[in-house]
mmCIF file of C-alpha atoms and ligand atoms in Angstrom:
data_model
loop_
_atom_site.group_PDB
_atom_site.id
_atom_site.type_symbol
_atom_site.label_atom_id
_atom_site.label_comp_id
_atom_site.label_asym_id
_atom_site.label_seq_id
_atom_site.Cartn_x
_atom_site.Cartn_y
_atom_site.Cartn_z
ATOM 1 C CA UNK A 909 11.887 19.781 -15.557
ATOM 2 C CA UNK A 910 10.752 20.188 -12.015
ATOM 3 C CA UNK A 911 10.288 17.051 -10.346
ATOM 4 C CA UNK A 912 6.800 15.398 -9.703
ATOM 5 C CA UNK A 913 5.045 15.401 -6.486
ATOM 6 C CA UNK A 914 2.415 13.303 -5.495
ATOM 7 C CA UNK A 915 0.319 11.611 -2.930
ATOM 8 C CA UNK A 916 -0.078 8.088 -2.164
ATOM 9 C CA UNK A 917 -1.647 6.006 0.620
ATOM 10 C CA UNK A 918 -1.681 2.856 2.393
ATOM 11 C CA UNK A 919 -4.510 1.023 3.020
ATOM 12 C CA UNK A 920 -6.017 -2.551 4.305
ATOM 13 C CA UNK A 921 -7.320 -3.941 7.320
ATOM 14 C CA UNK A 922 -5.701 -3.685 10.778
ATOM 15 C CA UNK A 923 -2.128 -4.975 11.646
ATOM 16 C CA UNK A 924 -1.564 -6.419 8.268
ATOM 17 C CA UNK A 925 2.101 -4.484 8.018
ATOM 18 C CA UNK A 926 0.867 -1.033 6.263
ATOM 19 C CA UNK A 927 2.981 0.888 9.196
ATOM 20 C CA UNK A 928 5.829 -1.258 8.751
ATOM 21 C CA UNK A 929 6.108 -1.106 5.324
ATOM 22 C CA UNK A 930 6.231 2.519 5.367
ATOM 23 C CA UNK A 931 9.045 2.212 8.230
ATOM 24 C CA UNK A 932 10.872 -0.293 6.498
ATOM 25 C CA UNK A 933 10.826 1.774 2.910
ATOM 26 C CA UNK A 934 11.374 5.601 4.731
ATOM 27 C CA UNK A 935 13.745 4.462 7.346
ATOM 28 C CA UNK A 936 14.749 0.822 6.610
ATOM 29 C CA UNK A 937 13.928 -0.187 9.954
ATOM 30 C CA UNK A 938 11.536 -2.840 11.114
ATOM 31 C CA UNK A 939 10.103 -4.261 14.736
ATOM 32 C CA UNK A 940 7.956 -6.674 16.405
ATOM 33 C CA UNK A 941 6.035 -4.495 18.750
ATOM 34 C CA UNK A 942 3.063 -3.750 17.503
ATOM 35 C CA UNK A 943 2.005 0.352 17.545
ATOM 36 C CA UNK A 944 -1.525 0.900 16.793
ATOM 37 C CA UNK A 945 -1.662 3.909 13.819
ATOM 38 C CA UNK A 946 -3.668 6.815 15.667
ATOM 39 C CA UNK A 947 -5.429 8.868 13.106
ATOM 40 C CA UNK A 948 -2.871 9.556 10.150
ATOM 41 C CA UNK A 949 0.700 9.824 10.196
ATOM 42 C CA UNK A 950 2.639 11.121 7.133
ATOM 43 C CA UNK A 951 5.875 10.401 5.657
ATOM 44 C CA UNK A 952 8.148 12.175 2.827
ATOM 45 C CA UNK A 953 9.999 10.221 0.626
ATOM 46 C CA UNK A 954 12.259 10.723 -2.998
ATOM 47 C CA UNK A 955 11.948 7.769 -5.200
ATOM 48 C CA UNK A 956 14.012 7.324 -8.311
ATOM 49 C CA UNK A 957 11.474 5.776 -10.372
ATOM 50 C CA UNK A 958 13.858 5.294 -13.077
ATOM 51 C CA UNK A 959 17.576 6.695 -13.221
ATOM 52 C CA UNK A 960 17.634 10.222 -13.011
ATOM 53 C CA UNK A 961 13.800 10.436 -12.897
ATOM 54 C CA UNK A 962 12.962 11.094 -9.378
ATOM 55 C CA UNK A 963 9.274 12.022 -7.878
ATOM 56 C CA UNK A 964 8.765 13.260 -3.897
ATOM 57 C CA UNK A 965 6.081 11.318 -2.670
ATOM 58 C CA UNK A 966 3.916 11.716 0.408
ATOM 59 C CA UNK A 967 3.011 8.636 1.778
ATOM 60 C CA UNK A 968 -0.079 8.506 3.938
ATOM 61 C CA UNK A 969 -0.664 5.817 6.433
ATOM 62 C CA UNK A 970 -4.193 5.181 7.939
ATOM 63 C CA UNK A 971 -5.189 3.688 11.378
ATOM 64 C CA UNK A 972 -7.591 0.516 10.698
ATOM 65 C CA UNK A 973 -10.151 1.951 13.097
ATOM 66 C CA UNK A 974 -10.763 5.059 11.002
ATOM 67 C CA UNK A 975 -12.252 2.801 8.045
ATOM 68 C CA UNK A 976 -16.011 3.985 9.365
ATOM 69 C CA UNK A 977 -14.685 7.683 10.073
ATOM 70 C CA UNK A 978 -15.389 11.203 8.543
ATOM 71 C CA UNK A 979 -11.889 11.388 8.526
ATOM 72 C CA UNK A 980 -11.693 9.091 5.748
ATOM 73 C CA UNK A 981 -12.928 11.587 3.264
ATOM 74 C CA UNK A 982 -9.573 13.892 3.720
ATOM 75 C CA UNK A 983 -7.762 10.828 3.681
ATOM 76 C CA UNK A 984 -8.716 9.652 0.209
ATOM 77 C CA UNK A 985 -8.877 13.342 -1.268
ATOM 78 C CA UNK A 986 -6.354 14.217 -3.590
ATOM 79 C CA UNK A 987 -4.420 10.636 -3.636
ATOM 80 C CA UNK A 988 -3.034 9.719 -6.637
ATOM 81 C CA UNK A 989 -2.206 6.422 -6.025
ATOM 82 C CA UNK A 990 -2.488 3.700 -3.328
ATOM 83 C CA UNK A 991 -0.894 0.412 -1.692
ATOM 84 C CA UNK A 992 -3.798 -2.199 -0.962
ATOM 85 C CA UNK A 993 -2.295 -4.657 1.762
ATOM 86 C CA UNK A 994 -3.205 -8.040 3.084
ATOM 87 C CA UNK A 995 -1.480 -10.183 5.650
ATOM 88 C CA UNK A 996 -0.856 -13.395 3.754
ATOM 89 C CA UNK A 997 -0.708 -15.384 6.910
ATOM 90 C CA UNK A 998 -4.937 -14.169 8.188
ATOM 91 C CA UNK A 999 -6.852 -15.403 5.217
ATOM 92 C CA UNK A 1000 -9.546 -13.028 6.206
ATOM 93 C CA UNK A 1001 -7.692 -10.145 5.230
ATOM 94 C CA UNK A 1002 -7.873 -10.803 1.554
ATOM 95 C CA UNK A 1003 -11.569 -10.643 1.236
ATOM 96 C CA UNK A 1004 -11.721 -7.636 3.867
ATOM 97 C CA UNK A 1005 -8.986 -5.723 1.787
ATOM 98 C CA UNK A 1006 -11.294 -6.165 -1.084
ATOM 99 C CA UNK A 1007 -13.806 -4.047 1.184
ATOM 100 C CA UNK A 1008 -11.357 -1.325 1.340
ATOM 101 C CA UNK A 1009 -10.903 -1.186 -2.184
ATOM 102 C CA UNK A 1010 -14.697 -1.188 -3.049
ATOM 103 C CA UNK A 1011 -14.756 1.962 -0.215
ATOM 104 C CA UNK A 1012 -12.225 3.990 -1.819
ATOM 105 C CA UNK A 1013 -13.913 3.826 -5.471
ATOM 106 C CA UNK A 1014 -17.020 4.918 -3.307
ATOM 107 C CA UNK A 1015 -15.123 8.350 -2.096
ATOM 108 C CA UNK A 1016 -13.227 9.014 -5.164
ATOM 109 C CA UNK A 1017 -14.415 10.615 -8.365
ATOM 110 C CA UNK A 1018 -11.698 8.834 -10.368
ATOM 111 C CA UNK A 1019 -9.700 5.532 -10.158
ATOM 112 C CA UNK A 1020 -6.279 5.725 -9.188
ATOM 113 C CA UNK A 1021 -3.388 3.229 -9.802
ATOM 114 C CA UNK A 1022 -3.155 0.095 -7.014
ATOM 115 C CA UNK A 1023 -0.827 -2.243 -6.302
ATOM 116 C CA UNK A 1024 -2.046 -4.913 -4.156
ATOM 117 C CA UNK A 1025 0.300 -6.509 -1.466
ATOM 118 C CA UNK A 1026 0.514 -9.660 0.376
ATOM 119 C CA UNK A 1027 3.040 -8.559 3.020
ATOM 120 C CA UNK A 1028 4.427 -11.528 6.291
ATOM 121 C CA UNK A 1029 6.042 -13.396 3.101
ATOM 122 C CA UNK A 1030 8.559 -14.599 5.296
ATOM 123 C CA UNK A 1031 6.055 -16.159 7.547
ATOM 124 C CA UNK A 1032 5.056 -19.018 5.303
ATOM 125 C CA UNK A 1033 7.552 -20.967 5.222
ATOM 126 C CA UNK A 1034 7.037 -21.516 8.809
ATOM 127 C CA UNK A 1035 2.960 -21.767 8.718
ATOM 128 C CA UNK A 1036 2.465 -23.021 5.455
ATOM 129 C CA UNK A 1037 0.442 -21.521 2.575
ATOM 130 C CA UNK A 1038 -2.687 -20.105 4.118
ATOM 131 C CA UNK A 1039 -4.271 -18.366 0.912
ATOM 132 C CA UNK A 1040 -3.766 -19.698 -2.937
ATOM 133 C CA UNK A 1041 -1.359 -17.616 -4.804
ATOM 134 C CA UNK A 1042 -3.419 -17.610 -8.438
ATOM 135 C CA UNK A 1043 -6.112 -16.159 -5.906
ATOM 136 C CA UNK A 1044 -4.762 -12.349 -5.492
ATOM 137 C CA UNK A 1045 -2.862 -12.249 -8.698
ATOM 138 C CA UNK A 1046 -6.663 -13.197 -10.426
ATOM 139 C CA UNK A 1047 -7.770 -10.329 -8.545
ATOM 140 C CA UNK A 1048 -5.142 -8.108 -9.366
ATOM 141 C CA UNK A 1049 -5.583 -8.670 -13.002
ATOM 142 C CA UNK A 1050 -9.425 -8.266 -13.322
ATOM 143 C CA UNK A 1051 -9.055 -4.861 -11.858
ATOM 144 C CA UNK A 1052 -6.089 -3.627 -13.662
ATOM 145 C CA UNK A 1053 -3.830 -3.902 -10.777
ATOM 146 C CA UNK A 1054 -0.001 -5.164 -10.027
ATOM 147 C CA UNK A 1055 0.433 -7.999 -7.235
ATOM 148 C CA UNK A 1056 3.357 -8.396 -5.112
ATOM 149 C CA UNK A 1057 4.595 -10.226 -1.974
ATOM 150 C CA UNK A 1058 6.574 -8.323 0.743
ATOM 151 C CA UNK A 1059 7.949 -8.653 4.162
ATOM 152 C CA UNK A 1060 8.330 -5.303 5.879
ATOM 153 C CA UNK A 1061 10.459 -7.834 8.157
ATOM 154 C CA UNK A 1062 13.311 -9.063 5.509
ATOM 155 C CA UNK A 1063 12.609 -5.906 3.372
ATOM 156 C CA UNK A 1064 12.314 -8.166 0.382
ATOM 157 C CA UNK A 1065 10.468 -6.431 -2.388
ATOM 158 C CA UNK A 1066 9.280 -3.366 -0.562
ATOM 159 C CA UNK A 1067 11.202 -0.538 -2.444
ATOM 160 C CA UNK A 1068 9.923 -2.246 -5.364
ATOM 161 C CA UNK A 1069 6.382 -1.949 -4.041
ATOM 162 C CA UNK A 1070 6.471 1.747 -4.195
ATOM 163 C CA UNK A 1071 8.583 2.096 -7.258
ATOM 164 C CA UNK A 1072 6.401 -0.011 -9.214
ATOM 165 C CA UNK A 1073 3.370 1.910 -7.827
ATOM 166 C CA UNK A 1074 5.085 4.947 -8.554
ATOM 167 C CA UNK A 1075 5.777 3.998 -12.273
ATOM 168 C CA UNK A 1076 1.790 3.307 -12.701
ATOM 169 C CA UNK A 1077 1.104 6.606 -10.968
ATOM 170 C CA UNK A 1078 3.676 8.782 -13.925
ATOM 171 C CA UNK A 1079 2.490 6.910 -16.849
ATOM 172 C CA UNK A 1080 -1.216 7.459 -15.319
ATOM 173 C CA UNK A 1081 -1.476 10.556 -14.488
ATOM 174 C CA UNK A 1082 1.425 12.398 -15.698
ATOM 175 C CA UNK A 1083 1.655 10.396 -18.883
ATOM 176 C CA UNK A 1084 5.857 10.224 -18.337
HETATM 177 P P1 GDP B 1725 -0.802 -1.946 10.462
HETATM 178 O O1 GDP B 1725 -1.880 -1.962 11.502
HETATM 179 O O2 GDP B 1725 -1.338 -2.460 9.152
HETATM 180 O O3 GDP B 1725 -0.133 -0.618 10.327
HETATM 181 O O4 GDP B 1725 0.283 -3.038 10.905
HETATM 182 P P2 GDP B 1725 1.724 -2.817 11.584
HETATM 183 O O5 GDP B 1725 2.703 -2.295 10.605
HETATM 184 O O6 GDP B 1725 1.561 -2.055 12.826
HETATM 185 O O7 GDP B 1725 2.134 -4.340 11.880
HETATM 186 C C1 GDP B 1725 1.320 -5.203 12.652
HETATM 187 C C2 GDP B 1725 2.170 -6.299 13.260
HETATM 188 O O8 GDP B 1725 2.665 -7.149 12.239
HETATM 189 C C3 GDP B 1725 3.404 -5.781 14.015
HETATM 190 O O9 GDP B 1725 3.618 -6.619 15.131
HETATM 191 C C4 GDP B 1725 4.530 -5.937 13.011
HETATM 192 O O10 GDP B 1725 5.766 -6.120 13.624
HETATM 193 C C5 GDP B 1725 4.092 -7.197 12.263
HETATM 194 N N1 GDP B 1725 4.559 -7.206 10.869
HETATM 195 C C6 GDP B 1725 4.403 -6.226 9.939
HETATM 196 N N2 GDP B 1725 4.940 -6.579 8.767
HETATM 197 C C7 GDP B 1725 5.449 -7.816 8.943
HETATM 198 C C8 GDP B 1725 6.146 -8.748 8.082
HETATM 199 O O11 GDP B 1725 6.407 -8.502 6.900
HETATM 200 N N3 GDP B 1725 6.509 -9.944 8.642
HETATM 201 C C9 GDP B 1725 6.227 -10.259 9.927
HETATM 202 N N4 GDP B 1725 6.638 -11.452 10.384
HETATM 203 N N5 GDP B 1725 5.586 -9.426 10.766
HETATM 204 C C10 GDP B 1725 5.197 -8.220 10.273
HETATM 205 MG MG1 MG B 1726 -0.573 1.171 11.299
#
């Protein structure tokens, strides 16, 4: 069978780790310095979804200023699945990644699987808990979505991330 191809994108307000997830998961590389996403920037990667079932993805990665933009539209076209990140150490990003989901059902004609991620996991030990935990998994559920924490930092759970969003994306829409 040929192998599946797909698109998926990364969305969520401003320096809340979308970029370095999609480093960390492409490249297994991560860094401090913070590069502001100009426009979009693409990325190719093979995932082995399950052994021996493998599906190229093309992983699109938005700048947070383009939220407002025309651009958006070509953005969102054609996705077939997308990463919803919040930055679990900026409280604010929760409800403003909420925003971004409630945009992206705006621009497209069908709903597409989500997984919703609190990435900076590996921050709270040092700052504390900044946002309840039942709080985004509540979320998650009443919209028929998977949460999961991540640290594009320690890598932990990132490949994950995009398997399991991968795995919603086959049974969805290719009914595998
Ligand atoms: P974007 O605007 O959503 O693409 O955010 P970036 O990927 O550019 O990251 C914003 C800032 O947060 C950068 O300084 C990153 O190094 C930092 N960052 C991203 N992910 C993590 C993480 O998991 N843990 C920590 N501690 N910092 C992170
Ligand atoms: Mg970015």
């Amino acid at each position: 069978m040929a192998e599946l191809s797909f698109k998926v994108i990364v969305i969520g307000p401003a320096a809340v780790g979308k970029s370095s997830l999609i480093r960390r998961f492409v490249d297994d590389k991560f860094t401090l310095a913070y590069k502001f996403t100009i426009g979009v920037d693409f990325s190719t990667k093979i995932i082995e979804y399950r052994s021996e079932k493998k599906a190229r993805v093309t992983i699109w990665d938005i700048g947070g200023q383009d939220r407002f933009k025309i651009l958006r539209r070509n953005f969102y076209e054609g996705t077939h699945g997308a990463l919803v990140v919040f930055d679990l150490s900026r409280a604010q990003t929760f409800s403003k990644m909420k925003e971004w989901i409630s945009d992206m059902n705006q621009l497209l004609e069908e709903k597409v699987p989500l997984v919703i991620l609190g990435n900076k996991i590996d921050l709270i030990p040092e700052i504390g808990e900044v946002i309840d935990k039942e709080e985004p998994k509540l979320f998650a559920d009443k919209i028929d979505s998977t949460y999961i924490e991540t640290s594009a930092k320690s890598g932990d759970n990132v490949q994950e991330a995009f398997v399991e969003l991968t795995k919603k994306i086959v049974k969805n829409t290719f009914n595998e």
